[in-house]
Short mmCIF file of C-alpha atoms in Angstrom, two decimals:
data_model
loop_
_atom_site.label_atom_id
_atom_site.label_comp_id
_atom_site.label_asym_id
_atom_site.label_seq_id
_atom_site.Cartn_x
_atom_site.Cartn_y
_atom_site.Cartn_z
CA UNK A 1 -67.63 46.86 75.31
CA UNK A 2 -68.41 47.33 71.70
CA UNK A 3 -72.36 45.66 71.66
CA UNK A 4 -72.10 46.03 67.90
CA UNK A 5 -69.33 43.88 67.30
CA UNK A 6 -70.54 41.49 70.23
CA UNK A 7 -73.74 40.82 68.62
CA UNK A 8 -72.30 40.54 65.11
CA UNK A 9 -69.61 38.03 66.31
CA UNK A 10 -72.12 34.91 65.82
CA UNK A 11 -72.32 34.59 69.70
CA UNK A 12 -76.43 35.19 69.53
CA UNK A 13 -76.73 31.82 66.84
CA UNK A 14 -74.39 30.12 68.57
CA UNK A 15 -76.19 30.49 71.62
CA UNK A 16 -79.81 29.98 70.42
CA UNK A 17 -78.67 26.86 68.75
CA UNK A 18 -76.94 25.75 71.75
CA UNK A 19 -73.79 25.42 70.49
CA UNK A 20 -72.33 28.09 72.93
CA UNK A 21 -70.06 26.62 75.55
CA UNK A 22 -70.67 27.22 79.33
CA UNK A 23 -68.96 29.94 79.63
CA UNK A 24 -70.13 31.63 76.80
CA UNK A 25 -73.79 30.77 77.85
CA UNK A 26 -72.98 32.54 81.35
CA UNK A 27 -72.01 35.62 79.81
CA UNK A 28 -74.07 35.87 77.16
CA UNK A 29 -77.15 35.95 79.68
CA UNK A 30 -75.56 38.25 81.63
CA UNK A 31 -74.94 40.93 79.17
CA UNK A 32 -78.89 39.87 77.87
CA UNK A 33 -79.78 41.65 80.94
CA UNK A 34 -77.49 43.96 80.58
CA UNK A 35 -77.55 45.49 77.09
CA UNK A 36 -81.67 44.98 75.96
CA UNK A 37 -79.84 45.55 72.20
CA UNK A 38 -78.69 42.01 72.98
CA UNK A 39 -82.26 40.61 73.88
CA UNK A 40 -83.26 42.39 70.93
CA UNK A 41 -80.84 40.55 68.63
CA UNK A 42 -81.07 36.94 70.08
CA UNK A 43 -85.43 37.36 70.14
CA UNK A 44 -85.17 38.69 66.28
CA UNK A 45 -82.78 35.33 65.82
CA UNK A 46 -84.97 33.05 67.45
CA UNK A 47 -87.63 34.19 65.90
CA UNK A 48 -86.19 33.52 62.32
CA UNK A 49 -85.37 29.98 63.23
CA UNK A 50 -88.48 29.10 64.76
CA UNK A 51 -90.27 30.47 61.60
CA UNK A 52 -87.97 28.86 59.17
CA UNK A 53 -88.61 25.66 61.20
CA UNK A 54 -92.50 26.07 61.44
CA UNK A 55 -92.73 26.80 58.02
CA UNK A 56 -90.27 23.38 56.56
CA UNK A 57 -91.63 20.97 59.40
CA UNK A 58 -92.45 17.20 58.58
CA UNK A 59 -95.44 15.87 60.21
CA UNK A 60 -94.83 13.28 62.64
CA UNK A 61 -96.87 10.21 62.83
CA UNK A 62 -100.56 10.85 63.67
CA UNK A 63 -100.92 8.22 66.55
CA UNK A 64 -97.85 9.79 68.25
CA UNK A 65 -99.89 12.15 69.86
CA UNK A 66 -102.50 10.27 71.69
CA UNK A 67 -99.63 7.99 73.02
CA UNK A 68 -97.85 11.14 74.33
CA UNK A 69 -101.03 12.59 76.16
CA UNK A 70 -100.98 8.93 77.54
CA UNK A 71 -97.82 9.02 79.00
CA UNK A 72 -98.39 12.61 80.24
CA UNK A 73 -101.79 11.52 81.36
CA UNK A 74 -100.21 8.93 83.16
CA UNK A 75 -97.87 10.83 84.83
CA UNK A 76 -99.48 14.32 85.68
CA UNK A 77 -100.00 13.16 89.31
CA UNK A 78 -96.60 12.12 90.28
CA UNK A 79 -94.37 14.53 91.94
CA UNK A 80 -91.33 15.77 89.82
CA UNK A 81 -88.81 13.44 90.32
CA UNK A 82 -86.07 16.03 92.04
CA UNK A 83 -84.28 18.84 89.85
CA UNK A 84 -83.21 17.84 86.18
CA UNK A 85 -80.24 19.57 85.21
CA UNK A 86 -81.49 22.46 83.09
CA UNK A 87 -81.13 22.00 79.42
CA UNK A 88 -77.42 21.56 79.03
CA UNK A 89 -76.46 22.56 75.65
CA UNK A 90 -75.30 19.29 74.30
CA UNK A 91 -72.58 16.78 76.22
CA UNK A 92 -69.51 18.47 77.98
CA UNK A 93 -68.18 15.62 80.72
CA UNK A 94 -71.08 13.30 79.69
CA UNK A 95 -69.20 12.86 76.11
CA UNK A 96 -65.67 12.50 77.55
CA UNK A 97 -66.88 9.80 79.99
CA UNK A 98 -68.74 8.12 77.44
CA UNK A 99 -66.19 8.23 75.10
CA UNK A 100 -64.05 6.93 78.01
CA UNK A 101 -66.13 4.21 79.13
CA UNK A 102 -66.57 3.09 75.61
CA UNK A 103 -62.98 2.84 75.15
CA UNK A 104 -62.00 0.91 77.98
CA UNK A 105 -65.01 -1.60 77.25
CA UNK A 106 -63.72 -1.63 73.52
CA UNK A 107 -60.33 -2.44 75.19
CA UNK A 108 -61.25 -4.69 77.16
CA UNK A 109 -63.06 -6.67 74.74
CA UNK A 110 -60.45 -6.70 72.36
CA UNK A 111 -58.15 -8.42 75.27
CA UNK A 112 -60.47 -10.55 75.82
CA UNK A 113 -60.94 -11.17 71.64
CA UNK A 114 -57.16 -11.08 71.62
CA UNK A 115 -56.73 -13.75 73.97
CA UNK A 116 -59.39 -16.21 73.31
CA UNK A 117 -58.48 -15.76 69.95
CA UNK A 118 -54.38 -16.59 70.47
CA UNK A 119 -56.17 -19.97 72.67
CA UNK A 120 -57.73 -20.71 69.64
CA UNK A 121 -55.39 -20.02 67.03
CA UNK A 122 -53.01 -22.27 69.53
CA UNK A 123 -55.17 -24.94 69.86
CA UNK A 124 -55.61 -25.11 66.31
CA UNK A 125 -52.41 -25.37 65.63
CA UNK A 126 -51.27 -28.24 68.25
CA UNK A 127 -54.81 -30.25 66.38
CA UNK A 128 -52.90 -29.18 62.85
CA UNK A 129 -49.79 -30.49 64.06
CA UNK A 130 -51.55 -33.50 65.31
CA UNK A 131 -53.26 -34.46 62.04
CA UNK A 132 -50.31 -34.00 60.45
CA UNK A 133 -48.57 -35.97 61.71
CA UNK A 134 -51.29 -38.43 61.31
CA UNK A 135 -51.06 -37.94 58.29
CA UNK A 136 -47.33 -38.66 57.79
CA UNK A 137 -48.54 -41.98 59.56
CA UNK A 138 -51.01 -42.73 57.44
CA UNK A 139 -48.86 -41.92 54.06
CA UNK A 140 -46.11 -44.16 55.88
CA UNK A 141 -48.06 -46.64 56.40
CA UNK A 142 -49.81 -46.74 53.22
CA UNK A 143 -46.36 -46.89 51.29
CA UNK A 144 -45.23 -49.71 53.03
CA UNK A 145 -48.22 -51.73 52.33
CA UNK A 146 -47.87 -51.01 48.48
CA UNK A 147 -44.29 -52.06 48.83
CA UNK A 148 -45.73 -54.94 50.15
CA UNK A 149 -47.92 -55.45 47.64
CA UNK A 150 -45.24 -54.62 44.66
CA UNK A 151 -43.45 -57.39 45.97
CA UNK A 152 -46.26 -59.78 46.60
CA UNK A 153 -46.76 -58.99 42.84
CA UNK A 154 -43.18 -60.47 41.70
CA UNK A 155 -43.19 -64.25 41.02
CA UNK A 156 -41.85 -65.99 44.27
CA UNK A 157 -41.81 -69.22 45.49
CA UNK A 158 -44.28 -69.41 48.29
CA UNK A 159 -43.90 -72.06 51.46
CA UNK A 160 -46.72 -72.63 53.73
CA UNK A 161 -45.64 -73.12 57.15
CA UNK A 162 -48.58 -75.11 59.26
CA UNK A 163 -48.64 -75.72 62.72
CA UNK A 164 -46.77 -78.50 64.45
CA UNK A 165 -48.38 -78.21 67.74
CA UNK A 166 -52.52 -77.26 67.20
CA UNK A 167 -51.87 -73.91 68.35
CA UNK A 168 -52.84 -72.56 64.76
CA UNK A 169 -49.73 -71.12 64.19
CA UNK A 170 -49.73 -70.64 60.12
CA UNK A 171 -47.08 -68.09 58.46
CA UNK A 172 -46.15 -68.11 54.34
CA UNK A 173 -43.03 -67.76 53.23
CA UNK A 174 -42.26 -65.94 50.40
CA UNK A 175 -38.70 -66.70 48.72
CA UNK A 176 -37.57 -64.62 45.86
CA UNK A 177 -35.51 -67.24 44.05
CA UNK A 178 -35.51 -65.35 40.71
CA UNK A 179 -32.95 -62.64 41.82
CA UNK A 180 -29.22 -62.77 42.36
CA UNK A 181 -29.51 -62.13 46.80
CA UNK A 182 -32.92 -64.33 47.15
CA UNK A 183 -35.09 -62.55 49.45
CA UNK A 184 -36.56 -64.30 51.60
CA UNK A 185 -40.03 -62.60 53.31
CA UNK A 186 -42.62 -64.15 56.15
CA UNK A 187 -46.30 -63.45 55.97
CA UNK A 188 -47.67 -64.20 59.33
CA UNK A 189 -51.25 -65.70 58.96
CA UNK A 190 -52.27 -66.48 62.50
CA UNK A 191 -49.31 -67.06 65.16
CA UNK A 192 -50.27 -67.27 68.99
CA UNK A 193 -47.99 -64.36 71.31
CA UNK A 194 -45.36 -66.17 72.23
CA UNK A 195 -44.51 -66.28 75.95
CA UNK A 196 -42.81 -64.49 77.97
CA UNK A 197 -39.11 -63.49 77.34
CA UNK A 198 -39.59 -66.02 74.37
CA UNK A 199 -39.56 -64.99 70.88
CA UNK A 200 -40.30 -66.77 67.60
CA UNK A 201 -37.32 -67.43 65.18
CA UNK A 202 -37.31 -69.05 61.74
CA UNK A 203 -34.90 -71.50 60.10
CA UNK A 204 -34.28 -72.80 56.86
CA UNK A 205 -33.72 -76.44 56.29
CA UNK A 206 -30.65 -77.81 54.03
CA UNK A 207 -29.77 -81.44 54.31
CA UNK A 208 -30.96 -82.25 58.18
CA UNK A 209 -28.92 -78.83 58.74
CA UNK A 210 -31.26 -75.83 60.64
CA UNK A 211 -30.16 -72.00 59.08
CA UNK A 212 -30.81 -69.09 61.33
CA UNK A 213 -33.12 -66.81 59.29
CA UNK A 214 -33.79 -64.33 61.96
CA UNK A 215 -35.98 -63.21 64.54
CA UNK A 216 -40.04 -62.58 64.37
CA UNK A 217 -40.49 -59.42 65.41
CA UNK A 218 -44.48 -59.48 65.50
CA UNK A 219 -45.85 -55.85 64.84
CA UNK A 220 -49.53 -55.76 64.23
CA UNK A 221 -49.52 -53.53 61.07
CA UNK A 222 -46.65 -55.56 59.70
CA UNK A 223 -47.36 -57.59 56.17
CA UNK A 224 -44.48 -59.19 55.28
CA UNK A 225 -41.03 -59.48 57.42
CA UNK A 226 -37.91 -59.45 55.63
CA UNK A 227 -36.12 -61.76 57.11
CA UNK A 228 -31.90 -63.00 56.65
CA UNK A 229 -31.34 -64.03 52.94
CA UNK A 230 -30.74 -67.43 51.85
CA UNK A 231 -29.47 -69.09 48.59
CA UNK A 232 -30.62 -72.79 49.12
CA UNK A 233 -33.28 -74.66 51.26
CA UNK A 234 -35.35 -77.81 51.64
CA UNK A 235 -37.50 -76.37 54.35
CA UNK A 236 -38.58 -73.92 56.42
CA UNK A 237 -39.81 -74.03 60.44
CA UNK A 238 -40.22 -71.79 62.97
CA UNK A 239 -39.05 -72.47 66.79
CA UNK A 240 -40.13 -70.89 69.96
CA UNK A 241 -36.26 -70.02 70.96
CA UNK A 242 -35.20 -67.65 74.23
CA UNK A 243 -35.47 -63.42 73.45
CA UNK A 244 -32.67 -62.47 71.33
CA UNK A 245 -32.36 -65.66 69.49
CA UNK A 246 -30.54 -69.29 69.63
CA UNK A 247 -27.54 -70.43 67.18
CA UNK A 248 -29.64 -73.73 66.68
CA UNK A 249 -33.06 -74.82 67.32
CA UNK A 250 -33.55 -75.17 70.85
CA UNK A 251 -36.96 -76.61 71.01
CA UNK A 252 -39.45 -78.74 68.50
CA UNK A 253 -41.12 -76.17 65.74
CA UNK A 254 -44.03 -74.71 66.20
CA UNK A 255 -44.58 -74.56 62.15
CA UNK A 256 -43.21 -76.22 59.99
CA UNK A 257 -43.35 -76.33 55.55
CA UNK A 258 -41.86 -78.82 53.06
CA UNK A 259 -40.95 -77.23 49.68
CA UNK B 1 -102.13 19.37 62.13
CA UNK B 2 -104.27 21.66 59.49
CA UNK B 3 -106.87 19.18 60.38
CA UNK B 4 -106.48 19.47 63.88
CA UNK B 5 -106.62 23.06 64.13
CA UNK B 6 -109.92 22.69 62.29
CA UNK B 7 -111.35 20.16 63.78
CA UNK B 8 -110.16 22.85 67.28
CA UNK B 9 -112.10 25.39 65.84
CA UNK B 10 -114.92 23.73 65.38
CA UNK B 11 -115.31 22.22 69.03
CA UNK B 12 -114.56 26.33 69.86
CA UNK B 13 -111.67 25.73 71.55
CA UNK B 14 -109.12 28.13 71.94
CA UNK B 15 -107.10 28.82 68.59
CA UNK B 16 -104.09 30.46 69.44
CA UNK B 17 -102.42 31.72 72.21
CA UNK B 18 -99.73 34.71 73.40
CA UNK B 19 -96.44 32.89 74.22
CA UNK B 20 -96.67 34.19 77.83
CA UNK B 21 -100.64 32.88 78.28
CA UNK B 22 -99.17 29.11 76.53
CA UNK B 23 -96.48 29.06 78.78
CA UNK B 24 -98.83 29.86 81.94
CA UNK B 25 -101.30 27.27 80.49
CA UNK B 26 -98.90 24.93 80.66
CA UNK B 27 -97.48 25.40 84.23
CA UNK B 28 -100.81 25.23 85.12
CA UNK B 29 -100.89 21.85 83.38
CA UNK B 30 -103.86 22.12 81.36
CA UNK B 31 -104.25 20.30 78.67
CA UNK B 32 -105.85 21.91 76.15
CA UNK B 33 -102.64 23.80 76.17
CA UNK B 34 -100.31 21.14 75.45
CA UNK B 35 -102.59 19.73 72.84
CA UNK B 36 -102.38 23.15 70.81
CA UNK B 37 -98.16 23.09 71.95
CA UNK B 38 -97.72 19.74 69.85
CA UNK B 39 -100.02 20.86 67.20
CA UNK B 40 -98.09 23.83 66.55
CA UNK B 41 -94.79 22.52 66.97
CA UNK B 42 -94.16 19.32 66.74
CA UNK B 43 -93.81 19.56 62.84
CA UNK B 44 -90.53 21.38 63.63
CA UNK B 45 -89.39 19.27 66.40
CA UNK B 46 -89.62 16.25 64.46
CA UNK B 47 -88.04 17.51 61.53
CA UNK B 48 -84.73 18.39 63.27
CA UNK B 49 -85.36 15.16 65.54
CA UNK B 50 -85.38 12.96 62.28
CA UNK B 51 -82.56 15.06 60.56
CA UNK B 52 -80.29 13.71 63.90
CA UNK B 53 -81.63 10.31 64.38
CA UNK B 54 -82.24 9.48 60.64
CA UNK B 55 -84.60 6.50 61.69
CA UNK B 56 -88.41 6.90 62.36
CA UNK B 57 -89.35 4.52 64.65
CA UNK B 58 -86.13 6.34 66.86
CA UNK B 59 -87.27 9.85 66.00
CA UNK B 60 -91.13 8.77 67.37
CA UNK B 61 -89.50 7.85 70.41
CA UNK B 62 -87.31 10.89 70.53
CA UNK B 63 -90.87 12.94 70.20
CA UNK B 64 -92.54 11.45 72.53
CA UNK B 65 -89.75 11.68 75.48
CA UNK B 66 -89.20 15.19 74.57
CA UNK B 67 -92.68 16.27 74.70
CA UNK B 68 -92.89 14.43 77.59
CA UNK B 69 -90.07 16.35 79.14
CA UNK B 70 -91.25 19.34 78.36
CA UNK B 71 -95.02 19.08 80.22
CA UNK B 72 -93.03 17.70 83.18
CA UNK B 73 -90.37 20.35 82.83
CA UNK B 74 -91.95 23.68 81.93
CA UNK B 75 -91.35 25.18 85.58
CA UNK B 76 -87.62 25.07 84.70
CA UNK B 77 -88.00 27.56 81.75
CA UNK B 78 -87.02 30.58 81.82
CA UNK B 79 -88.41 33.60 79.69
CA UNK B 80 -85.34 35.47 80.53
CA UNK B 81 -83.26 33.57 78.89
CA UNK B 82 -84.95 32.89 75.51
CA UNK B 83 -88.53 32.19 73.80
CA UNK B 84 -90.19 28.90 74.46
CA UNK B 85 -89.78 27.43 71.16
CA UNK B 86 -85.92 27.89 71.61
CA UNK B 87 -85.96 25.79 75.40
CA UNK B 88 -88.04 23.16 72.99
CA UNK B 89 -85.83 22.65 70.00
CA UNK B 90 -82.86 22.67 72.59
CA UNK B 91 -84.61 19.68 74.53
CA UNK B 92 -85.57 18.01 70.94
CA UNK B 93 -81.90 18.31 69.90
CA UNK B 94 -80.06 17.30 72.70
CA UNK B 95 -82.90 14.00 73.64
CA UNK B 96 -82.07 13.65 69.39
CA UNK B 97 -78.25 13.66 69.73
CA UNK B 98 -78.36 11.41 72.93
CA UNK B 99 -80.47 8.96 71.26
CA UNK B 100 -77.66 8.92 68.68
CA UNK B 101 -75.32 8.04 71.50
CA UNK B 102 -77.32 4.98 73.16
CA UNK B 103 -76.20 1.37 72.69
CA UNK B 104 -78.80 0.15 70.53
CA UNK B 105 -78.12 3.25 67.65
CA UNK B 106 -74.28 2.58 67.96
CA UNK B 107 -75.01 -0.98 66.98
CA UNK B 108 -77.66 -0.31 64.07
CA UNK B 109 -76.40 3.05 62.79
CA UNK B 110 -72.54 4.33 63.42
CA UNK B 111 -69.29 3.71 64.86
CA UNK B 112 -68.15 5.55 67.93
CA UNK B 113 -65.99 8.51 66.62
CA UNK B 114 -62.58 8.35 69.22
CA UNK B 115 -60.58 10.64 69.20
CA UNK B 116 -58.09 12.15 66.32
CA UNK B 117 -60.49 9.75 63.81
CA UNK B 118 -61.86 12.03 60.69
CA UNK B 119 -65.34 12.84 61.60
CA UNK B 120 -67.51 11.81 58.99
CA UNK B 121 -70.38 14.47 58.18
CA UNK B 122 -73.85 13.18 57.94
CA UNK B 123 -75.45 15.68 56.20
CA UNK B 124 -75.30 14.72 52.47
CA UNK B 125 -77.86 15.61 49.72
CA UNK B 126 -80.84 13.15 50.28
CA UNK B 127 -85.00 12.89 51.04
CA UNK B 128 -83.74 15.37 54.49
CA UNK B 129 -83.09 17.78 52.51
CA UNK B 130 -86.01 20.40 54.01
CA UNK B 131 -85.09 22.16 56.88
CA UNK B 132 -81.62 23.24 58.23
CA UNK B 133 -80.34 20.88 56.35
CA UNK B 134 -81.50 22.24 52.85
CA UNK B 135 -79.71 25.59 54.28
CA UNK B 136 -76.71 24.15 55.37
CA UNK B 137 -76.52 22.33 52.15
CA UNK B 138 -75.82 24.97 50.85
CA UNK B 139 -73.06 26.27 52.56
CA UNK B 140 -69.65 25.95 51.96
CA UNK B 141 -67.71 21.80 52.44
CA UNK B 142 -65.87 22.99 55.68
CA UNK B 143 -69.03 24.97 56.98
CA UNK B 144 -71.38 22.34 56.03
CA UNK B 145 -68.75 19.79 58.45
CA UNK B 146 -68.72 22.21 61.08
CA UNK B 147 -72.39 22.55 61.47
CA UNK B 148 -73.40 18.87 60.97
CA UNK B 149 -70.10 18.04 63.83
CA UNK B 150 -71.81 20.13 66.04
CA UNK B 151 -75.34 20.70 65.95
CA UNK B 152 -76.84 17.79 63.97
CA UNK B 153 -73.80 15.07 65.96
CA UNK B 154 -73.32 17.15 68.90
CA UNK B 155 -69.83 17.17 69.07
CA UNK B 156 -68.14 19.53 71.29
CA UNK B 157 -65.37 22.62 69.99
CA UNK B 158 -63.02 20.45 72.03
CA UNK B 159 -63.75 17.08 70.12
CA UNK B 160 -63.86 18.46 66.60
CA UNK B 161 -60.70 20.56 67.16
CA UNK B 162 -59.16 17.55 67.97
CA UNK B 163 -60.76 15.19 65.41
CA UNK B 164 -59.81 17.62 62.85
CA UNK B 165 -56.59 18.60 63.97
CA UNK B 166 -57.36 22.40 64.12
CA UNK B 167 -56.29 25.17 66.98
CA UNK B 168 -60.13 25.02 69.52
CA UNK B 169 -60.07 28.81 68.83
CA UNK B 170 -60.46 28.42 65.14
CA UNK B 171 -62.91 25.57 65.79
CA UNK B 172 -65.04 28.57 67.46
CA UNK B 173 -63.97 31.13 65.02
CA UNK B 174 -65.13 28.92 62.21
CA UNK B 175 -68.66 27.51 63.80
CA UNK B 176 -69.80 30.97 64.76
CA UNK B 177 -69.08 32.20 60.40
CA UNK B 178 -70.65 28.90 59.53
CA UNK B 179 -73.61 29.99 61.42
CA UNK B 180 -73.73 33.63 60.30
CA UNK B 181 -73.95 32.66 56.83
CA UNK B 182 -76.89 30.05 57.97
CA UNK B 183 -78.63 32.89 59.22
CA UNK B 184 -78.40 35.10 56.36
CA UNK B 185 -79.11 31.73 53.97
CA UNK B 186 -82.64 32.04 56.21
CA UNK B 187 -83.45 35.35 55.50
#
């Protein structure tokens, strides 16, 4: 082999500074022993880093070294603990399976990121969806209680129905006798659930003569009920009557309002 | 250290010693021998540990477990194969580089490099700048890489060929120029 070339190559720096691979480190000892020109070359190499080194050092911390002589101290009597691996020039396998390991725990916590992050994202959405539509209630609701109000503004005649029986049954009727189709609208004030499979229905009064003006369908959030329209009446009263409704009063009224 | 070696001197202690007689010292475990070992050299030590960790209170630690390596671990060195100072900085570097691979530096200092991601060289001009790192300063972009990759991050030829996307051989082609011209940069 040409020793010349060998040692010119770069193989004695890259070996000093441990950058040589295995192999290289394998036969570069060998042909140390071999060729002394070799020996020669790495010992003149290692000699100019370790000088360059000495001579552009930075002092370490001056308490360093009594902690170190400590720690040696400390452990001078204890047996070696078994055969370190000689000083392998820097990570072959131990990169790989780091670099391995460290994948699969960066893959596994970005599943597990992934999927606690999709629960979330889903839960937030189902709690979107939900106040939205609470929302919509809310808006819903809110309109129909200024449509309320808009008409409660409008000049009406207003009837006060009163109980007939002391069950505190008090509603207000609201009759819009200024336009053309005369609304007529309830406002229950207090009115006792009626019982069962009966329902409360109102009349108008004209000359002794009872006018069906619906059913009283009592919803808790309700204002005012639009009930049937009518063009003329003396009086209004509401009747306990069968579910769905009678054609005339079936029973005494519960309320009861004179114009 | 100036101070120590005087302060040495003064108690009459042995000043200096033939690398052969230091190395039998220290197999021998004495101490004065060790003392005089970290006088002398852990200036350089440190300076290359620091130019890899880039933190003190990491680089004090790296000092300490290295010298502590090397009192427990001086019947595994071999004259045969190089001086002592070599066996040293190789311990320094690679206790230095796997520092710079534990959990704790990950979290403070870098991001794990995988593979085919751009390495990201390390060595820019700064207060480091004394050292190998002043020479390799001065070297050439794609040298400069190549040494930080591997000697200062401790990268393999493997896992810079493939983070760079060049052939391994040129990887080792191009590391052993690199350090040519370091050498002559030294002289």
């Amino acid at each position: 082999m040409n020793v010349k070339e060998y040692i010119s190559s770069g193989i004695v720096e890259s070996y000093v500074m441990g950058l040589a691979t295995e192999a290289e480190r394998t036969e570069f000892e060998a042909l140390c022993a071999q060729y002394p020109e070799i020996a020669e070359a790495r010992n003149a190499f290692e000699l100019a880093l370790e000088e360059q080194l000495l001579n552009d050092s930075l002092q370490a911390p001056p308490f360093l070294q009594s902690q170190i002589k400590d720690k040696v101290n400390s452990s001078a009597g204890e047996a070696y603990p078994g055969e370190l691996p000689e000083e392998t020039p820097v990570r072959r396998v131990g990169a790989w399976k780091f670099l391995a390991a460290a994948s699969l725990i960066l893959l596994a916590g970005s599943v597990y990121w992934a999927l606690t992050t999709n629960k979330k994202n889903q839960d937030l959405l189902a709690r979107n969806k939900e106040l939205e539509n609470q929302a919509q209630q809310s808006t819903a609701q809110m309109n129909r209680m200024q449509d309320d109000i808009d008409k409660l503004r409008h000049p009406m005649m207003t009837a006060a129905l009163k109980s007939t029986d002391n069950k505190g049954t008090f509603a207000t009727i609201y009759w819009d006798t200024l336009s053309a189709s005369k609304d007529v609208y309830l406002l229950i004030n207090n009115m006792p659930q009626p019982p069962s499979q009966k329902q409360y229905q109102l009349w108008a009064l004209l000359n002794g003569q009872p006018i069906d003006l619906g059913m009283i369908e009592v919803k808790e959030k309700t204002l005012l009920y639009r009930m049937k329209n009518v063009q003329n009446a003396q009086a209004f009263a509401i009747t306990v009557e069968p579910k769905g409704g009678s054609e005339k009063p079936t029973s005494a009224p519960v309320a009861m309002s004179n114009l | 250290m100036f101070q120590t070696f005087g302060l040495n001197k003064l108690l009459g202690t042995k000043l200096t010693y033939e690398e052969s007689e230091l190395v039998a010292a220290l197999r021998n475990k004495d101490e004065q021998s060790f003392s005089y070992l970290y006088e002398h050299y852990s200036g350089a030590l440190y300076g290359v540990i620091k130019q890899i960790v880039n933190d003190a209170e990491l680089s004090n630690d790296v000092l300490q477990e290295c010298f502590v390596n090397i009192w427990r671990r001086i019947e595994t060195y071999d004259e045969s194969k190089g001086r002592l100072f070599t066996w040293m900085l190789n311990i320094a570097r690679n206790a230095a580089i796997d520092k710079t691979r534990s959990k704790g530096f990950q979290q403070g200092q870098r991001q794990i490099p995988l593979d085919g991601e751009i390495l990201q060289p390390s060595v820019k001009p700064g207060i480091d700048d004394f050292g190998l790192k002043k020479l390799i300063l001065k070297l050439k972009d794609e040298q400069r890489l190549l040494i930080d990759l591997s000697f200062f991050q401790g990268y393999t030829h493997e896992q810079i060929a493939n983070a760079l996307h060049i052939p391994l051989g040129t990887v080792k082609t191009r590391i052993r120029s690199a350090l040519i011209q370091l050498r002559a940069l030294m002289q």
